[in-house]
Coordinates of C-alpha atoms in Angstrom, one line a residue:
Chain A
M1 CA -13.9 -19.7 7.3
Q2 CA -17.0 -21.2 5.7
K3 CA -16.1 -24.6 4.4
S4 CA -16.4 -26.4 1.1
L5 CA -17.5 -30.0 1.4
Y6 CA -16.6 -32.6 -1.2
L7 CA -18.6 -35.8 -1.3
T8 CA -16.7 -38.4 -3.3
S9 CA -18.6 -41.4 -1.9
N10 CA -22.0 -42.6 -3.0
G11 CA -24.8 -42.0 -0.5
R12 CA -27.8 -39.9 0.5
L13 CA -28.1 -36.4 1.8
K14 CA -30.8 -36.3 4.3
R15 CA -32.5 -33.9 6.6
H16 CA -33.5 -35.4 9.9
E17 CA -35.1 -32.8 12.2
N18 CA -32.7 -29.9 12.2
T19 CA -29.6 -31.8 11.1
L20 CA -28.3 -32.6 7.7
Y21 CA -26.8 -36.0 7.3
F22 CA -24.7 -37.7 4.7
E23 CA -25.6 -41.4 4.8
I24 CA -23.2 -43.9 3.3
G25 CA -24.9 -47.3 3.7
D26 CA -25.5 -47.7 7.4
E27 CA -23.0 -45.0 8.4
K28 CA -24.5 -41.6 9.1
R29 CA -22.3 -38.5 9.2
A30 CA -23.8 -35.2 10.5
I31 CA -22.9 -32.1 8.5
D32 CA -22.1 -28.9 10.3
I33 CA -24.5 -26.9 8.2
E34 CA -23.8 -23.5 9.8
N35 CA -20.2 -23.7 8.6
V36 CA -20.7 -25.0 5.1
E37 CA -20.7 -22.6 2.2
Q38 CA -20.9 -25.1 -0.7
I39 CA -21.1 -28.8 -1.3
H40 CA -19.4 -30.4 -4.2
I41 CA -20.9 -33.7 -5.2
F42 CA -18.8 -36.2 -7.1
G43 CA -20.4 -39.5 -6.1
E44 CA -23.9 -40.9 -6.8
V45 CA -25.9 -39.0 -4.3
D46 CA -29.6 -39.1 -3.6
L47 CA -31.4 -36.2 -2.1
N48 CA -35.0 -34.9 -1.8
T49 CA -36.7 -31.5 -1.7
K50 CA -36.8 -31.7 2.1
A51 CA -33.0 -31.7 2.1
L52 CA -32.8 -29.1 -0.6
N53 CA -35.1 -26.7 1.2
Y54 CA -33.1 -27.0 4.3
I55 CA -29.8 -26.5 2.5
S56 CA -31.1 -23.4 0.8
Q57 CA -32.2 -21.9 4.0
Y58 CA -28.5 -21.6 4.8
G59 CA -27.7 -20.3 1.4
I60 CA -25.6 -23.3 0.6
I61 CA -24.7 -24.0 -3.0
L62 CA -24.6 -27.5 -4.5
H63 CA -22.2 -28.2 -7.3
F64 CA -22.6 -31.5 -9.2
Y65 CA -20.0 -33.3 -11.3
N66 CA -20.4 -36.4 -13.4
Y67 CA -18.7 -39.7 -13.1
Y68 CA -15.6 -38.4 -14.8
G69 CA -15.4 -35.3 -12.6
F70 CA -16.7 -32.9 -15.2
Y71 CA -18.9 -30.1 -14.0
T72 CA -22.6 -30.8 -14.5
G73 CA -24.3 -27.9 -12.9
S74 CA -25.2 -26.2 -9.7
F75 CA -28.1 -25.7 -7.4
L76 CA -28.2 -22.1 -6.4
P77 CA -30.6 -21.1 -3.6
R78 CA -32.7 -18.0 -4.1
K79 CA -30.4 -15.1 -4.3
K80 CA -30.6 -12.7 -1.3
N81 CA -28.3 -9.9 -2.3
V82 CA -29.6 -8.5 -5.6
S83 CA -28.8 -5.1 -6.7
G84 CA -30.5 -4.0 -9.9
D85 CA -28.2 -1.0 -10.0
V86 CA -25.1 -3.1 -10.2
V87 CA -26.5 -5.4 -12.8
V88 CA -27.5 -2.5 -15.1
R89 CA -24.1 -1.0 -14.8
Q90 CA -22.4 -4.3 -15.4
A91 CA -24.4 -4.7 -18.6
L92 CA -23.3 -1.2 -19.7
H93 CA -19.7 -2.3 -19.5
Y94 CA -20.5 -5.2 -21.7
L95 CA -22.3 -3.1 -24.3
D96 CA -19.6 -0.4 -24.6
R97 CA -17.0 -1.9 -26.9
E98 CA -14.1 -0.1 -25.3
K99 CA -15.2 -0.8 -21.7
R100 CA -15.7 -4.5 -22.5
L101 CA -12.3 -4.8 -24.2
F102 CA -10.6 -3.1 -21.2
L103 CA -12.0 -5.8 -18.8
A104 CA -11.3 -8.6 -21.1
Y105 CA -7.7 -7.4 -21.4
C106 CA -7.4 -7.2 -17.6
F107 CA -8.4 -10.9 -17.3
V108 CA -5.9 -12.0 -19.9
E109 CA -3.2 -9.8 -18.5
S110 CA -3.6 -11.3 -15.1
A111 CA -3.7 -14.8 -16.4
V112 CA -0.5 -14.3 -18.5
Y113 CA 1.2 -12.7 -15.5
H114 CA 0.4 -15.8 -13.4
M115 CA 1.5 -18.2 -16.1
M116 CA 4.8 -16.4 -16.3
R117 CA 5.0 -16.4 -12.6
N118 CA 4.7 -20.2 -12.6
L119 CA 7.6 -20.6 -15.0
R120 CA 9.9 -17.9 -13.6
E121 CA 11.6 -20.1 -11.0
R122 CA 12.1 -23.1 -13.3
K123 CA 15.3 -23.0 -15.2
E124 CA 14.2 -25.9 -17.5
A125 CA 11.4 -23.7 -18.8
E126 CA 13.4 -20.5 -19.4
A127 CA 13.1 -20.7 -23.2
F128 CA 9.3 -21.0 -22.9
L129 CA 9.1 -18.1 -20.5
I130 CA 11.0 -15.9 -22.9
A131 CA 8.8 -17.1 -25.8
I132 CA 5.7 -16.1 -23.8
E133 CA 7.1 -12.7 -22.9
D134 CA 7.9 -12.1 -26.6
E135 CA 4.5 -13.1 -27.7
W136 CA 2.8 -11.0 -25.1
E137 CA 4.9 -7.8 -25.6
K138 CA 4.5 -8.1 -29.3
G139 CA 0.8 -8.7 -29.3
R140 CA -0.7 -6.8 -26.4
F141 CA -0.5 -3.3 -27.9
N142 CA -2.1 -4.4 -31.2
I143 CA -5.4 -5.6 -29.9
S144 CA -8.5 -4.0 -31.3
N145 CA -11.1 -6.6 -30.5
I146 CA -12.0 -9.6 -28.3
A147 CA -11.2 -12.1 -31.1
E148 CA -7.6 -10.9 -31.4
L149 CA -7.2 -10.9 -27.6
M150 CA -8.5 -14.5 -27.5
G151 CA -6.1 -15.4 -30.3
L152 CA -3.1 -14.0 -28.4
E153 CA -4.2 -15.7 -25.2
G154 CA -4.5 -19.0 -27.1
R155 CA -1.0 -18.7 -28.5
I156 CA 0.5 -17.9 -25.1
R157 CA -1.4 -20.8 -23.5
N158 CA 0.0 -23.2 -26.1
I159 CA 3.5 -22.3 -25.3
Y160 CA 2.7 -22.4 -21.6
Y161 CA 1.3 -25.9 -21.8
Q162 CA 4.2 -27.2 -23.9
S163 CA 6.6 -26.0 -21.2
F164 CA 5.1 -28.4 -18.8
N165 CA 7.0 -31.3 -20.4
Q166 CA 10.2 -29.7 -19.2
F167 CA 9.6 -29.9 -15.5
L168 CA 6.9 -32.5 -15.0
P169 CA 7.7 -36.3 -14.6
D170 CA 8.2 -38.0 -18.0
D171 CA 5.2 -40.2 -17.7
F172 CA 3.0 -37.1 -17.6
A173 CA 4.1 -35.8 -20.9
M174 CA 1.6 -33.8 -22.9
E175 CA 1.6 -33.4 -26.7
K176 CA -1.1 -30.8 -26.7
R177 CA -4.0 -29.5 -24.6
E178 CA -7.1 -31.5 -25.3
K179 CA -10.4 -30.7 -23.6
R180 CA -13.2 -32.9 -24.9
P181 CA -12.3 -35.5 -24.1
P182 CA -8.9 -35.3 -22.3
T183 CA -6.9 -38.3 -23.6
N184 CA -4.0 -38.3 -21.2
P185 CA -3.5 -37.8 -17.5
I186 CA -2.2 -34.3 -17.6
N187 CA -5.1 -33.1 -19.7
A188 CA -7.4 -34.9 -17.4
L189 CA -5.9 -33.1 -14.4
I190 CA -6.2 -29.7 -16.1
S191 CA -9.8 -30.3 -17.0
F192 CA -10.7 -31.5 -13.6
G193 CA -9.0 -28.6 -11.9
N194 CA -10.6 -26.1 -14.2
S195 CA -14.0 -27.5 -13.5
L196 CA -13.3 -27.0 -9.8
I197 CA -12.1 -23.4 -10.1
Y198 CA -15.1 -22.6 -12.3
S199 CA -17.6 -23.8 -9.6
H200 CA -15.7 -22.2 -6.8
T201 CA -15.6 -18.9 -8.6
L202 CA -19.3 -19.2 -9.3
S203 CA -19.8 -19.6 -5.5
Q204 CA -17.9 -16.4 -4.8
I205 CA -19.7 -14.4 -7.5
Y206 CA -23.0 -15.7 -6.1
Q207 CA -22.2 -14.2 -2.7
T208 CA -21.9 -10.8 -4.3
Q209 CA -24.3 -8.6 -6.4
L210 CA -22.6 -9.5 -9.7
D211 CA -24.6 -11.2 -12.4
P212 CA -22.7 -14.3 -13.4
S213 CA -24.1 -14.4 -16.9
I214 CA -22.8 -11.0 -18.0
S215 CA -19.2 -11.5 -19.1
F216 CA -16.5 -9.7 -21.0
L217 CA -13.7 -12.0 -22.3
H218 CA -16.1 -14.9 -22.9
E219 CA -19.3 -14.3 -24.7
P220 CA -22.4 -14.1 -22.4
S221 CA -24.1 -16.4 -25.0
E222 CA -21.9 -19.3 -24.0
K223 CA -23.9 -21.9 -22.3
R224 CA -22.4 -21.3 -18.9
F225 CA -22.3 -18.6 -16.3
S226 CA -19.5 -17.0 -18.3
L227 CA -18.4 -14.3 -15.8
S228 CA -17.2 -17.3 -13.8
L229 CA -15.1 -18.3 -16.9
D230 CA -13.7 -14.8 -17.1
I231 CA -12.6 -14.6 -13.5
S232 CA -11.4 -18.2 -13.5
E233 CA -8.7 -17.2 -16.1
I234 CA -6.9 -15.4 -13.3
F235 CA -7.0 -18.3 -10.9
K236 CA -6.3 -21.2 -13.2
P237 CA -2.6 -20.7 -13.4
L238 CA -2.4 -19.4 -9.8
I239 CA -4.3 -22.2 -8.1
V240 CA -5.0 -25.2 -10.4
D241 CA -1.7 -25.4 -12.2
T242 CA 0.4 -25.0 -9.0
V243 CA -1.7 -27.8 -7.4
I244 CA -1.0 -30.0 -10.4
F245 CA 2.8 -29.3 -10.3
K246 CA 3.0 -30.1 -6.6
L247 CA 1.1 -33.4 -6.8
L248 CA 3.0 -34.6 -9.8
N249 CA 6.5 -33.5 -8.8
N250 CA 6.0 -34.9 -5.3
R251 CA 4.8 -38.1 -6.8
Q252 CA 1.5 -37.9 -4.8
L253 CA -0.4 -38.6 -8.0
E254 CA 0.8 -41.5 -10.2
L255 CA -0.5 -43.1 -13.3
E256 CA -2.3 -45.6 -11.2
H257 CA -4.7 -42.8 -10.1
F258 CA -6.1 -42.5 -13.6
D259 CA -8.5 -44.7 -15.5
E260 CA -8.7 -44.8 -19.2
D261 CA -11.7 -45.7 -21.4
L262 CA -11.2 -45.9 -25.2
N263 CA -9.7 -42.4 -25.8
Y264 CA -10.8 -41.0 -22.5
C265 CA -8.7 -40.3 -19.5
Y266 CA -9.9 -39.3 -16.0
L267 CA -9.0 -39.5 -12.3
N268 CA -10.2 -42.5 -10.4
Q269 CA -11.9 -42.0 -7.0
E270 CA -8.6 -42.3 -5.1
G271 CA -7.0 -39.8 -7.5
K272 CA -9.9 -37.4 -7.1
K273 CA -9.6 -37.5 -3.3
I274 CA -5.9 -36.7 -3.5
F275 CA -6.5 -33.8 -5.8
L276 CA -9.4 -32.4 -3.9
K277 CA -7.5 -32.5 -0.7
E278 CA -4.6 -30.5 -2.1
F279 CA -6.9 -28.2 -4.0
Q280 CA -8.8 -27.4 -0.8
N281 CA -5.5 -26.8 1.1
K282 CA -4.5 -24.4 -1.5
L283 CA -7.8 -22.5 -1.4
E284 CA -7.4 -22.1 2.4
T285 CA -3.8 -21.1 2.3
T286 CA -3.5 -17.5 3.3
V287 CA -1.3 -14.6 2.2
R288 CA -0.8 -11.3 4.0
H289 CA -2.7 -8.7 2.1
R290 CA -0.8 -5.5 1.8
Q291 CA -3.7 -3.0 1.8
L292 CA -6.0 -4.9 4.1
N293 CA -3.2 -5.9 6.5
R294 CA -5.0 -9.1 7.0
N295 CA -4.5 -12.7 6.0
V296 CA -6.5 -13.5 2.9
S297 CA -7.0 -17.0 1.6
Y298 CA -6.8 -17.9 -2.1
K299 CA -10.5 -18.3 -2.0
G300 CA -10.7 -14.9 -0.4
F301 CA -8.8 -13.5 -3.3
I302 CA -11.4 -14.7 -5.7
R303 CA -14.0 -12.8 -3.7
L304 CA -11.8 -9.7 -3.7
E305 CA -11.8 -9.8 -7.5
C306 CA -15.6 -9.7 -7.4
Y307 CA -15.5 -6.7 -5.1
K308 CA -13.1 -4.9 -7.4
L309 CA -15.4 -5.5 -10.4
I310 CA -18.4 -4.1 -8.5
K311 CA -16.3 -1.0 -7.6
H312 CA -15.4 -0.7 -11.3
F313 CA -19.0 -1.0 -12.4
I314 CA -20.3 1.6 -10.0
G315 CA -17.6 4.1 -10.9
D316 CA -15.8 3.9 -7.6
Q317 CA -12.4 2.6 -8.6
I318 CA -11.0 1.4 -11.9
Y319 CA -10.4 -2.4 -12.0
S320 CA -6.9 -3.6 -11.6
P321 CA -6.7 -7.4 -11.8
L322 CA -4.7 -9.5 -9.2
R323 CA -1.0 -9.9 -9.8
A324 CA 0.2 -12.2 -7.1
W325 CA 3.0 -10.3 -5.4
W326 CA 4.2 -13.1 -3.0
Chain B
M1 CA -49.0 21.0 6.5
E2 CA -45.9 21.9 4.6
D3 CA -44.0 19.7 7.0
I4 CA -46.1 16.7 6.3
Q5 CA -45.9 17.1 2.6
E6 CA -42.1 17.4 2.7
F7 CA -42.0 14.3 5.0
S8 CA -44.0 12.2 2.7
E9 CA -41.6 12.8 -0.1
I10 CA -38.5 11.7 1.8
K11 CA -38.9 8.6 3.8
F12 CA -36.2 6.2 4.6
Q13 CA -35.5 3.1 6.6
G14 CA -34.2 3.9 10.0
I15 CA -30.9 2.2 9.4
K16 CA -30.1 4.8 6.7
I17 CA -30.1 7.5 9.3
N18 CA -27.8 5.4 11.4
Y19 CA -25.5 4.8 8.5
L20 CA -25.5 8.6 7.7
Y21 CA -23.7 9.2 11.0
I22 CA -21.4 6.2 10.7
C23 CA -20.2 6.2 7.1
K24 CA -21.7 8.0 4.1
R25 CA -20.2 5.5 1.7
K26 CA -21.8 2.7 3.5
L27 CA -25.1 4.6 3.3
W28 CA -24.7 4.9 -0.5
L29 CA -23.8 1.3 -1.0
F30 CA -26.6 0.1 1.2
S31 CA -29.0 2.3 -0.7
K32 CA -28.0 0.4 -3.9
N33 CA -28.5 -2.9 -2.2
I34 CA -24.8 -3.6 -2.3
T35 CA -24.6 -5.3 1.1
F36 CA -22.2 -7.7 2.7
E37 CA -24.0 -8.1 6.0
S38 CA -24.7 -11.7 5.4
T39 CA -20.9 -12.5 5.6
S40 CA -20.2 -10.6 8.7
D41 CA -19.9 -12.2 12.1
K42 CA -20.6 -8.9 13.8
V43 CA -23.9 -8.7 12.1
L44 CA -24.7 -12.2 13.2
L45 CA -23.9 -11.3 16.8
G46 CA -26.3 -8.3 16.6
K47 CA -29.0 -10.6 15.3
V48 CA -28.6 -13.1 18.0
L49 CA -28.7 -10.3 20.6
H50 CA -32.0 -9.1 19.2
E51 CA -33.4 -12.5 19.3
Y52 CA -32.5 -13.4 22.9
S53 CA -32.8 -10.0 24.6
Y54 CA -36.1 -9.2 26.4
P55 CA -37.8 -12.5 25.8
K56 CA -40.8 -11.4 27.8
E57 CA -41.7 -8.6 25.4
N58 CA -44.4 -9.7 23.0
T59 CA -44.3 -6.7 20.7
K60 CA -40.9 -7.2 19.2
E61 CA -39.8 -6.2 15.7
V62 CA -42.9 -4.2 14.7
L63 CA -42.7 -3.0 11.1
I64 CA -44.5 0.3 10.4
D65 CA -45.6 1.3 6.9
N66 CA -43.3 -1.4 5.5
L67 CA -40.5 1.0 6.2
I68 CA -39.3 1.3 9.8
M69 CA -38.7 -1.5 12.1
I70 CA -39.2 -0.8 15.8
D71 CA -37.4 -3.3 18.0
I72 CA -39.8 -3.2 20.9
L73 CA -43.1 -1.3 21.1
S74 CA -44.9 -0.5 24.4
D75 CA -47.5 1.9 25.6
G76 CA -45.4 4.9 26.3
S77 CA -42.2 4.2 24.4
I78 CA -40.4 2.6 21.5
R79 CA -37.2 0.8 22.2
E80 CA -34.2 0.1 20.1
V81 CA -31.7 -2.6 21.1
K82 CA -28.0 -2.1 20.2
Y83 CA -25.0 -4.2 20.7
S84 CA -22.7 -1.5 21.9
S85 CA -22.8 2.2 22.6
K86 CA -19.8 3.0 20.4
M87 CA -22.0 4.7 17.8
K88 CA -24.2 6.5 20.3
E89 CA -24.9 9.6 18.1
A90 CA -26.0 7.4 15.2
D91 CA -28.2 5.4 17.5
I92 CA -29.8 8.5 19.0
M93 CA -30.5 9.9 15.6
Q94 CA -32.1 6.7 14.5
V95 CA -34.5 6.7 17.4
M96 CA -35.2 10.4 17.0
Y97 CA -36.2 9.7 13.4
Y98 CA -38.6 7.0 14.6
L99 CA -40.1 9.5 17.1
Y100 CA -40.4 12.1 14.4
Y101 CA -41.9 9.6 12.0
L102 CA -44.5 8.6 14.6
K103 CA -45.2 12.2 15.4
Q104 CA -46.2 12.8 11.8
K105 CA -48.7 10.1 12.2
G106 CA -50.1 11.7 15.4
I107 CA -48.4 9.3 17.8
Q108 CA -46.4 10.7 20.7
K109 CA -43.9 8.4 22.4
Q110 CA -40.6 8.5 24.1
G111 CA -37.6 6.6 22.9
I112 CA -35.3 4.2 24.8
I113 CA -32.0 2.7 23.5
N114 CA -31.0 -0.4 25.3
Y115 CA -27.5 -1.6 25.4
P116 CA -28.1 -5.0 27.2
K117 CA -24.5 -6.1 27.1
E118 CA -23.5 -2.9 28.9
K119 CA -26.6 -3.0 31.1
R120 CA -27.2 0.6 30.1
K121 CA -30.1 2.5 28.6
E122 CA -30.7 5.9 27.1
V123 CA -34.1 7.7 27.4
L124 CA -34.8 10.1 24.7
K125 CA -37.5 12.8 24.0
L126 CA -38.0 14.4 20.6
T127 CA -37.1 18.1 21.0
P128 CA -37.5 20.8 18.4
E129 CA -33.8 20.9 18.0
Y130 CA -33.6 17.2 17.2
E131 CA -36.6 17.5 15.0
E132 CA -34.7 20.0 12.9
K133 CA -31.7 17.7 12.9
V134 CA -33.8 14.8 11.7
K135 CA -35.1 16.9 8.8
Q136 CA -31.6 17.9 7.9
A137 CA -30.5 14.3 8.0
L138 CA -33.3 13.2 5.7
K139 CA -32.3 15.8 3.2
E140 CA -28.7 14.7 3.4
I141 CA -29.6 11.1 2.9
E142 CA -31.6 12.1 -0.2
E143 CA -28.6 14.0 -1.6
I144 CA -26.1 11.2 -1.0
T145 CA -28.2 8.3 -2.2
T146 CA -29.2 10.0 -5.5
K147 CA -25.5 10.6 -6.5
S148 CA -24.4 8.2 -9.3
I149 CA -21.1 7.3 -7.7
P150 CA -20.4 6.4 -4.1
P151 CA -18.5 8.8 -1.8
P152 CA -14.8 7.7 -1.7
A153 CA -13.6 5.4 1.0
Q154 CA -12.1 7.2 4.0
K155 CA -10.2 5.2 6.6
Q156 CA -11.7 5.4 10.0
K157 CA -11.1 3.4 13.2
I158 CA -14.4 1.6 12.8
C159 CA -13.5 0.4 9.3
K160 CA -11.8 -2.7 10.5
S161 CA -15.0 -4.1 12.1
C162 CA -17.2 -3.2 9.2
A163 CA -18.8 -5.8 6.9
Y164 CA -17.6 -3.6 4.0
F165 CA -14.0 -3.5 5.1
E166 CA -12.7 -5.9 2.4
F167 CA -14.9 -4.3 -0.2
C168 CA -13.6 -0.8 0.4
W169 CA -10.0 -1.6 1.0
G170 CA -9.3 -4.9 -0.9

């Protein structure tokens, strides 16, 4: 499998002849460029166009994050697999109200399914699971536009996040979900994880013919590559949240792994390393796929969602979002 | 004359003839630029084979009319290098198409398919029967690639080694 590389140290990415190095002070580490798909940069890293040109020859994507671990942006090499046909048809699905709502609904449905899946085995959260089911069954047949769908999703997500207090350690209690800025550790973790899943999804979209700026649940006018936000909805509960639960319940992450500034909370370097390691393990974990009869990694499942969307757009097969069956 | 006119209307890359005989769905997807070759190890193997076979030939990868790519061109023949002979019919038709194409331009050659890994080769001459078959194939490609939706996926033995496997069946 093509690897993701996470650079948490400060240093310099450098091309010397036909090798890419990451230099930390006097230490020089060679990067196996043939087997790298994407590089995530968390530290203070210098690089020049010589390195960028070399990196882009291999189609490697660079994702940048700021000091606090928030996504800054990506360097995407020139796209090789462009299909005007797919893009035009993708846009047609956005322009048609019904078609757009169908896809938006699919993303939310899968996200809710995975949220419920996360709570199903936890006795402490049973009341919250029932509340989510009620809300979903009551709301899902009365949706006539995106705003209503977003509203329903927001209400469900609120209940879902509140349930965390039932089964996470007490020192990681959360009153409510806060994004900008996250003011407590659990919000910081969710934000960090969501940044990661966003950039990983973008990497997968980028390998296909989909246009990352034409989205359905989110508005394409949002500042980001909003198709990545759409597809991320499916994988946030499936990947990010399960990683958080594991790290906190196994006491691998403690309060000492967080720094606080005024009303700002974020993972420190050690905390980031722990999170990234577990996150990457999760992405590489494989599940036997029933139709393919092959092992597919969690990362692979993100790619398969992209494939299913292409098939939907070209009129081959109606999109049916992932519902983790394992 | 009629022949040439018809020919100038339907021209395709050689690989499309090959795909016509391997999988019509793959042909359709490829024609829309929906390709996954860059993620396939098999494709990489093929590329490496092309690069390292026949290092002494200096007329390698000759592009004609910005359309068809001849692996190796020499005085009397054109040569196509293939990884394995599993898809022999498709390979033969691809070379027959090249021979037919060159004939329209007034060039007569014979075709050779090299299977360097198997140390085998196939020598081909364009016969009237094959010429007819090529013309039929071109029409068929035209029909398939102008359809608005792809032919449905059909499970074949070769699916599992195809770069499109996860796309079609996932």
